[in-house]
């Protein structure tokens, strides 16, 4: 059997000193470029983006739950910046993989999303400006997290994700499950409709692999049985009732609830958790 140290080195700290982020040359703003190696359409509005690392033997060097910032320079000299967390394991060598949903133009949002539409338009070979690593919370295995570089130990984890906010949560679930490190996790993932659920197959696979320690629930906020087909999961926005129904860990010094999603979603989650007695020390927003 692999020692705990070997498991940590494989799933949580993979070769961090010799990683791309530790060694790549950056411009004066700390930015570097990665080349798009492959773009694979997953659904009508979601693509997998595989970027090439400069050295095929290197890992990216991001912690579990960490993110990069992508920068898009605009014609007027300004630029826009958005956060993205890879879905690849941190020991992936030579490439890093993201799953990114395109916020397309629609009646509700006539302009759609700036960065995600730009990314969707990219051809293989295009370069994207990035910066990192970022992220205040990192999971380093066996219940140990670093929060602003201070180690904390938590073994009962609640995870609440909204839409594209799934990826840092997915990183945590993926690493803990593959390492089989015994972290107890309950995850509630909220989306508008079934079609909006990102990395669904991967999540289902992880929950089948980790039946003892991972309980996965979905809620849909705009599901209509007639339009979208039958749905037996939860419905409606994340609520105190959902948290109780999913048997999230009770507030305690051993509990950490992490969450990520659009701003309004984050506000709702914080209100719900506070109403149930979780303190600020028990919550972390990615
Ligand atoms: C830590 C972290 C990690 C993240 N990782 C990922 C990731 O791996 N993959 C990923 O896809 N996203 C991820 N995101 C979200 C990402 O940072 C952007 O917010 C997202 O791509 C939208 O950026 P944009 O410039 O395209 O949209 P913006 O131009 O910023 O649009 C503003 C907002 O308008 C709304 N909007 C616009 N068009 C639509 C539409 N068609 N439907 C619904 N709402 C719309 C959305 O609320 C959107 O956020 C992450 C966010 C965080 C905080």
Short mmCIF file of C-alpha atoms and ligand atoms in Angstrom, two decimals:
data_model
loop_
_atom_site.label_atom_id
_atom_site.label_comp_id
_atom_site.label_asym_id
_atom_site.label_seq_id
_atom_site.Cartn_x
_atom_site.Cartn_y
_atom_site.Cartn_z
CA UNK A 1 0.00 0.00 0.00
CA UNK A 2 1.19 3.52 -0.87
CA UNK A 3 2.34 5.60 2.13
CA UNK A 4 0.36 8.71 3.08
CA UNK A 5 3.32 10.86 2.01
CA UNK A 6 3.39 9.21 -1.44
CA UNK A 7 -0.36 9.81 -1.84
CA UNK A 8 0.10 13.47 -0.85
CA UNK A 9 2.93 13.87 -3.34
CA UNK A 10 0.89 12.26 -6.09
CA UNK A 11 -2.44 14.05 -5.65
CA UNK A 12 -1.81 17.22 -3.65
CA UNK A 13 1.66 18.72 -4.14
CA UNK A 14 2.84 17.14 -7.41
CA UNK A 15 6.31 18.41 -8.31
CA UNK A 16 5.44 21.97 -7.32
CA UNK A 17 9.04 23.32 -7.33
CA UNK A 18 9.63 22.28 -10.93
CA UNK A 19 6.19 23.29 -12.21
CA UNK A 20 5.28 25.65 -15.04
CA UNK A 21 4.03 28.27 -12.58
CA UNK A 22 7.28 28.11 -10.60
CA UNK A 23 9.51 28.43 -13.65
CA UNK A 24 7.70 30.18 -16.53
CA UNK A 25 8.85 33.65 -17.57
CA UNK A 26 6.26 36.34 -16.99
CA UNK A 27 5.87 39.92 -18.20
CA UNK A 28 6.07 42.90 -15.82
CA UNK A 29 2.44 42.28 -14.81
CA UNK A 30 3.17 38.69 -13.81
CA UNK A 31 1.35 37.33 -16.87
CA UNK A 32 2.38 34.50 -19.17
CA UNK A 33 0.86 32.89 -22.25
CA UNK A 34 -0.24 29.32 -22.86
CA UNK A 35 -1.08 27.91 -26.28
CA UNK A 36 -4.42 26.25 -26.95
CA UNK A 37 -3.65 22.67 -27.98
CA UNK A 38 -7.17 21.30 -28.31
CA UNK A 39 -10.73 22.58 -28.02
CA UNK A 40 -13.44 19.95 -27.65
CA UNK A 41 -17.16 20.80 -27.69
CA UNK A 42 -18.86 19.06 -24.76
CA UNK A 43 -22.36 20.53 -25.13
CA UNK A 44 -24.00 23.32 -27.14
CA UNK A 45 -22.43 25.91 -24.83
CA UNK A 46 -19.51 24.21 -23.09
CA UNK A 47 -16.01 23.43 -24.33
CA UNK A 48 -13.04 21.60 -22.96
CA UNK A 49 -9.89 23.68 -23.47
CA UNK A 50 -6.57 21.85 -23.33
CA UNK A 51 -3.56 24.17 -23.11
CA UNK A 52 0.01 23.11 -23.79
CA UNK A 53 2.58 23.66 -21.03
CA UNK A 54 6.03 24.82 -22.22
CA UNK A 55 7.66 21.57 -21.05
CA UNK A 56 5.82 18.30 -21.69
CA UNK A 57 7.25 16.80 -18.49
CA UNK A 58 6.05 19.61 -16.26
CA UNK A 59 2.88 19.92 -14.21
CA UNK A 60 1.09 23.28 -14.06
CA UNK A 61 1.80 23.78 -10.35
CA UNK A 62 -1.58 24.91 -9.05
CA UNK A 63 -2.88 23.68 -5.69
CA UNK A 64 -6.10 21.70 -5.42
CA UNK A 65 -8.88 24.39 -5.46
CA UNK A 66 -6.54 27.09 -6.84
CA UNK A 67 -7.27 29.10 -9.96
CA UNK A 68 -5.64 31.11 -12.72
CA UNK A 69 -6.80 34.46 -13.99
CA UNK A 70 -7.25 34.74 -17.76
CA UNK A 71 -6.68 38.21 -19.22
CA UNK A 72 -8.18 39.53 -22.43
CA UNK A 73 -6.63 42.79 -23.67
CA UNK A 74 -9.22 45.10 -25.27
CA UNK A 75 -8.70 47.48 -28.19
CA UNK A 76 -9.02 50.59 -25.98
CA UNK A 77 -5.97 49.49 -23.95
CA UNK A 78 -8.10 48.19 -21.09
CA UNK A 79 -8.45 44.49 -20.38
CA UNK A 80 -10.90 42.07 -18.76
CA UNK A 81 -9.90 39.35 -16.32
CA UNK A 82 -11.79 36.23 -15.20
CA UNK A 83 -10.98 33.34 -12.87
CA UNK A 84 -10.77 29.74 -14.12
CA UNK A 85 -9.97 26.56 -12.19
CA UNK A 86 -8.67 23.59 -14.19
CA UNK A 87 -10.49 20.27 -14.08
CA UNK A 88 -7.31 18.30 -14.74
CA UNK A 89 -5.59 16.57 -11.85
CA UNK A 90 -2.67 18.56 -10.56
CA UNK A 91 -0.27 15.77 -11.55
CA UNK A 92 -1.22 16.08 -15.26
CA UNK A 93 2.01 16.65 -17.23
CA UNK A 94 2.47 18.70 -20.39
CA UNK A 95 -1.07 20.08 -20.49
CA UNK A 96 -3.74 21.72 -18.34
CA UNK A 97 -7.45 21.26 -19.00
CA UNK A 98 -10.36 23.62 -18.36
CA UNK A 99 -14.09 23.19 -18.90
CA UNK A 100 -15.59 26.55 -19.77
CA UNK A 101 -19.19 27.45 -20.40
CA UNK A 102 -19.93 30.13 -22.97
CA UNK A 103 -22.41 32.74 -21.81
CA UNK A 104 -24.04 33.23 -25.21
CA UNK A 105 -26.07 36.26 -26.20
CA UNK A 106 -29.74 35.78 -25.27
CA UNK A 107 -32.86 37.89 -24.56
CA UNK A 108 -31.99 38.18 -20.86
CA UNK A 109 -28.31 39.00 -21.56
CA UNK A 110 -28.11 40.61 -25.04
CA UNK A 111 -24.31 40.94 -24.85
CA UNK A 112 -23.59 37.51 -23.38
CA UNK A 113 -20.31 36.93 -21.52
CA UNK A 114 -17.21 38.80 -22.67
CA UNK A 115 -14.43 36.37 -21.78
CA UNK A 116 -16.30 33.12 -22.37
CA UNK A 117 -17.45 34.18 -25.87
CA UNK A 118 -13.90 35.23 -26.69
CA UNK A 119 -12.53 31.87 -25.52
CA UNK A 120 -15.12 29.99 -27.56
CA UNK A 121 -14.00 31.85 -30.68
CA UNK A 122 -10.36 30.76 -30.31
CA UNK A 123 -8.74 28.37 -32.77
CA UNK A 124 -6.17 25.75 -31.82
CA UNK A 125 -2.74 27.43 -31.66
CA UNK A 126 -4.13 30.67 -30.17
CA UNK A 127 -2.37 32.01 -27.09
CA UNK A 128 -4.17 33.12 -23.94
CA UNK A 129 -2.71 35.51 -21.35
CA UNK A 130 -2.89 34.04 -17.87
CA UNK A 131 -1.69 34.79 -14.37
CA UNK A 132 -1.38 32.69 -11.25
CA UNK A 133 -1.42 30.82 -8.99
CA UNK A 134 -4.35 32.31 -7.03
CA UNK A 135 -6.67 31.02 -4.32
CA UNK A 136 -6.78 31.58 -0.57
CA UNK A 137 -7.84 28.02 0.22
CA UNK A 138 -5.95 24.93 -0.92
CA UNK A 139 -6.59 21.31 -0.04
CA UNK A 140 -3.43 19.37 0.73
CA UNK A 141 -5.01 16.05 1.64
CA UNK A 142 -6.21 13.96 4.59
CA UNK A 143 -8.37 16.77 5.99
CA UNK A 144 -5.63 19.42 5.92
CA UNK A 145 -6.29 22.70 4.13
CA UNK A 146 -4.21 25.83 3.93
CA UNK A 147 -6.23 29.00 4.38
CA UNK A 148 -4.15 32.10 3.63
CA UNK A 149 -1.11 29.81 4.07
CA UNK A 150 -2.15 28.74 7.62
CA UNK A 151 -2.83 25.03 8.03
CA UNK A 152 -6.30 24.07 9.24
CA UNK A 153 -7.72 20.60 9.84
CA UNK A 154 -11.34 19.91 8.83
CA UNK A 155 -12.84 16.52 8.16
CA UNK A 156 -16.53 17.33 7.56
CA UNK A 157 -16.97 19.24 4.37
CA UNK A 158 -20.08 20.74 2.79
CA UNK A 159 -19.75 21.91 -0.81
CA UNK A 160 -22.26 24.19 -2.55
CA UNK A 161 -21.69 25.05 -6.20
CA UNK A 162 -23.73 27.20 -8.58
CA UNK A 163 -23.34 26.81 -12.36
CA UNK A 164 -19.78 27.44 -13.51
CA UNK A 165 -18.66 27.77 -9.87
CA UNK A 166 -18.36 24.00 -9.87
CA UNK A 167 -14.71 23.76 -10.91
CA UNK A 168 -12.89 24.59 -7.63
CA UNK A 169 -15.39 22.30 -5.86
CA UNK A 170 -14.78 19.59 -8.46
CA UNK A 171 -11.02 19.83 -7.81
CA UNK A 172 -11.56 19.10 -4.12
CA UNK A 173 -13.92 16.19 -4.73
CA UNK A 174 -11.71 14.73 -7.45
CA UNK A 175 -8.44 14.90 -5.48
CA UNK A 176 -9.93 13.54 -2.25
CA UNK A 177 -11.72 10.71 -4.06
CA UNK A 178 -8.72 9.64 -6.13
CA UNK A 179 -6.46 9.81 -3.07
CA UNK A 180 -9.12 7.93 -1.06
CA UNK A 181 -8.17 10.09 1.93
CA UNK A 182 -11.39 9.69 3.91
CA UNK A 183 -12.59 13.32 3.77
CA UNK A 184 -16.36 13.33 4.39
CA UNK A 185 -18.04 15.44 1.71
CA UNK A 186 -21.63 16.41 0.96
CA UNK A 187 -22.08 18.36 -2.24
CA UNK A 188 -25.09 20.31 -3.50
CA UNK A 189 -24.81 21.53 -7.08
CA UNK A 190 -27.34 24.08 -8.33
CA UNK A 191 -28.09 24.74 -11.99
CA UNK A 192 -30.89 26.25 -14.04
CA UNK A 193 -31.61 23.07 -16.00
CA UNK A 194 -30.26 19.55 -16.51
CA UNK A 195 -28.40 20.71 -19.62
CA UNK A 196 -26.45 23.27 -17.59
CA UNK A 197 -24.80 20.72 -15.28
CA UNK A 198 -21.05 20.90 -15.94
CA UNK A 199 -18.75 17.85 -15.59
CA UNK A 200 -21.84 15.73 -14.82
CA UNK A 201 -20.39 12.40 -15.95
CA UNK A 202 -17.17 13.02 -14.05
CA UNK A 203 -19.09 13.91 -10.87
CA UNK A 204 -21.32 10.84 -11.19
CA UNK A 205 -18.25 8.67 -11.62
CA UNK A 206 -16.56 10.17 -8.54
CA UNK A 207 -19.68 9.69 -6.42
CA UNK A 208 -19.89 6.04 -7.52
CA UNK A 209 -16.22 5.57 -6.69
CA UNK A 210 -16.50 7.28 -3.27
CA UNK A 211 -19.83 5.99 -1.94
CA UNK A 212 -18.64 6.05 1.68
CA UNK A 213 -17.44 9.64 1.81
CA UNK A 214 -19.14 11.59 -0.97
CA UNK A 215 -22.85 12.37 -1.16
CA UNK A 216 -23.78 14.27 -4.31
CA UNK A 217 -27.07 16.18 -4.79
CA UNK A 218 -28.31 18.37 -7.61
CA UNK A 219 -30.95 21.07 -7.54
CA UNK A 220 -32.48 22.74 -10.61
CA UNK A 221 -33.92 26.24 -10.45
CA UNK A 222 -35.76 26.45 -13.79
CA UNK A 223 -36.73 22.88 -14.48
CA UNK A 224 -40.00 22.22 -16.25
CA UNK A 225 -40.93 18.51 -16.52
CA UNK A 226 -42.90 19.12 -19.72
CA UNK A 227 -40.08 20.96 -21.46
CA UNK A 228 -37.02 19.22 -20.03
CA UNK A 229 -38.23 15.71 -19.18
CA UNK A 230 -38.52 14.02 -15.80
CA UNK A 231 -36.31 15.20 -12.92
CA UNK A 232 -36.26 13.33 -9.65
CA UNK A 233 -33.61 15.46 -7.93
CA UNK A 234 -34.11 18.59 -5.83
CA UNK A 235 -35.72 21.73 -7.22
CA UNK A 236 -35.42 25.43 -6.46
CA UNK A 237 -32.68 27.76 -5.26
CA UNK A 238 -30.36 26.58 -2.50
CA UNK A 239 -32.33 26.81 0.75
CA UNK A 240 -32.05 25.90 4.42
CA UNK A 241 -34.44 23.03 3.67
CA UNK A 242 -32.02 21.66 1.04
CA UNK A 243 -29.08 21.85 3.44
CA UNK A 244 -31.05 19.84 6.02
CA UNK A 245 -32.40 17.37 3.44
CA UNK A 246 -28.90 16.69 2.10
CA UNK A 247 -27.66 16.18 5.67
CA UNK A 248 -24.87 18.69 5.47
CA UNK A 249 -22.46 18.44 8.42
CA UNK A 250 -23.78 20.33 11.45
CA UNK A 251 -22.02 23.55 12.45
CA UNK A 252 -18.90 22.54 14.44
CA UNK A 253 -15.20 23.36 14.70
CA UNK A 254 -14.55 20.35 12.42
CA UNK A 255 -16.92 21.61 9.70
CA UNK A 256 -16.04 23.63 6.61
CA UNK A 257 -18.61 24.65 4.00
CA UNK A 258 -17.06 25.83 0.73
CA UNK A 259 -19.10 27.48 -2.00
CA UNK A 260 -18.64 29.06 -5.41
CA UNK A 261 -20.97 30.59 -7.98
CA UNK A 262 -22.27 33.89 -9.34
CA UNK A 263 -22.47 36.85 -6.92
CA UNK A 264 -26.22 36.54 -6.18
CA UNK A 265 -25.82 32.82 -5.58
CA UNK A 266 -22.97 33.46 -3.12
CA UNK A 267 -25.11 35.95 -1.20
CA UNK A 268 -28.01 33.48 -0.94
CA UNK A 269 -25.71 30.68 0.25
CA UNK A 270 -24.15 32.90 2.90
CA UNK A 271 -27.60 33.95 4.19
CA UNK A 272 -28.83 30.36 4.26
CA UNK A 273 -25.74 29.10 6.09
CA UNK A 274 -25.83 31.95 8.61
CA UNK A 275 -29.52 31.26 9.33
CA UNK A 276 -28.56 27.66 10.14
CA UNK A 277 -25.87 28.66 12.64
CA UNK A 278 -22.71 28.27 10.56
CA UNK A 279 -20.18 30.93 11.55
CA UNK A 280 -17.83 32.82 9.20
CA UNK A 281 -14.97 30.51 10.31
CA UNK A 282 -16.97 27.53 9.03
CA UNK A 283 -17.55 28.98 5.54
CA UNK A 284 -15.26 29.74 2.63
CA UNK A 285 -16.26 31.35 -0.67
CA UNK A 286 -13.94 30.48 -3.57
C1 LIG B 1 -12.81 30.60 -8.47
C2 LIG B 1 -13.59 30.60 -9.77
C3 LIG B 1 -13.33 29.63 -10.73
C4 LIG B 1 -14.06 29.60 -11.92
N1 LIG B 1 -13.81 28.61 -12.83
C5 LIG B 1 -14.57 28.53 -13.94
C6 LIG B 1 -14.39 27.45 -14.86
O1 LIG B 1 -13.54 26.58 -14.67
N2 LIG B 1 -15.20 27.39 -15.95
C7 LIG B 1 -16.15 28.37 -16.21
O2 LIG B 1 -16.86 28.26 -17.22
N3 LIG B 1 -16.30 29.41 -15.37
C8 LIG B 1 -15.55 29.52 -14.26
N4 LIG B 1 -15.72 30.58 -13.41
C9 LIG B 1 -16.58 31.72 -13.84
C10 LIG B 1 -15.72 32.68 -14.71
O3 LIG B 1 -14.76 33.34 -13.90
C11 LIG B 1 -16.55 33.79 -15.40
O4 LIG B 1 -17.32 34.45 -14.44
C12 LIG B 1 -17.44 33.26 -16.51
O5 LIG B 1 -16.68 32.62 -17.53
C13 LIG B 1 -18.23 34.41 -17.15
O6 LIG B 1 -17.34 35.36 -17.65
P1 LIG B 1 -17.72 36.22 -18.94
O7 LIG B 1 -16.70 37.29 -19.11
O8 LIG B 1 -17.96 35.33 -20.11
O9 LIG B 1 -19.11 36.82 -18.53
P2 LIG B 1 -19.38 38.34 -18.09
O10 LIG B 1 -19.14 39.26 -19.24
O11 LIG B 1 -18.62 38.57 -16.83
O12 LIG B 1 -20.92 38.27 -17.83
C14 LIG B 1 -21.40 38.79 -16.64
C15 LIG B 1 -22.49 37.94 -16.08
O13 LIG B 1 -23.67 38.05 -16.89
C16 LIG B 1 -24.40 36.88 -16.81
N5 LIG B 1 -24.63 36.33 -18.16
C17 LIG B 1 -24.20 36.81 -19.33
N6 LIG B 1 -24.64 36.04 -20.34
C18 LIG B 1 -25.35 35.05 -19.79
C19 LIG B 1 -26.04 33.92 -20.30
N7 LIG B 1 -26.11 33.64 -21.60
N8 LIG B 1 -26.65 33.09 -19.42
C20 LIG B 1 -26.61 33.33 -18.11
N9 LIG B 1 -25.96 34.38 -17.57
C21 LIG B 1 -25.34 35.23 -18.39
C22 LIG B 1 -23.62 35.91 -15.94
O14 LIG B 1 -24.09 36.01 -14.60
C23 LIG B 1 -22.20 36.46 -16.03
O15 LIG B 1 -21.42 36.07 -14.92
C24 LIG B 1 -15.04 30.60 -12.19
C25 LIG B 1 -15.30 31.58 -11.22
C26 LIG B 1 -14.60 31.57 -10.02
C27 LIG B 1 -14.93 32.63 -8.99
#
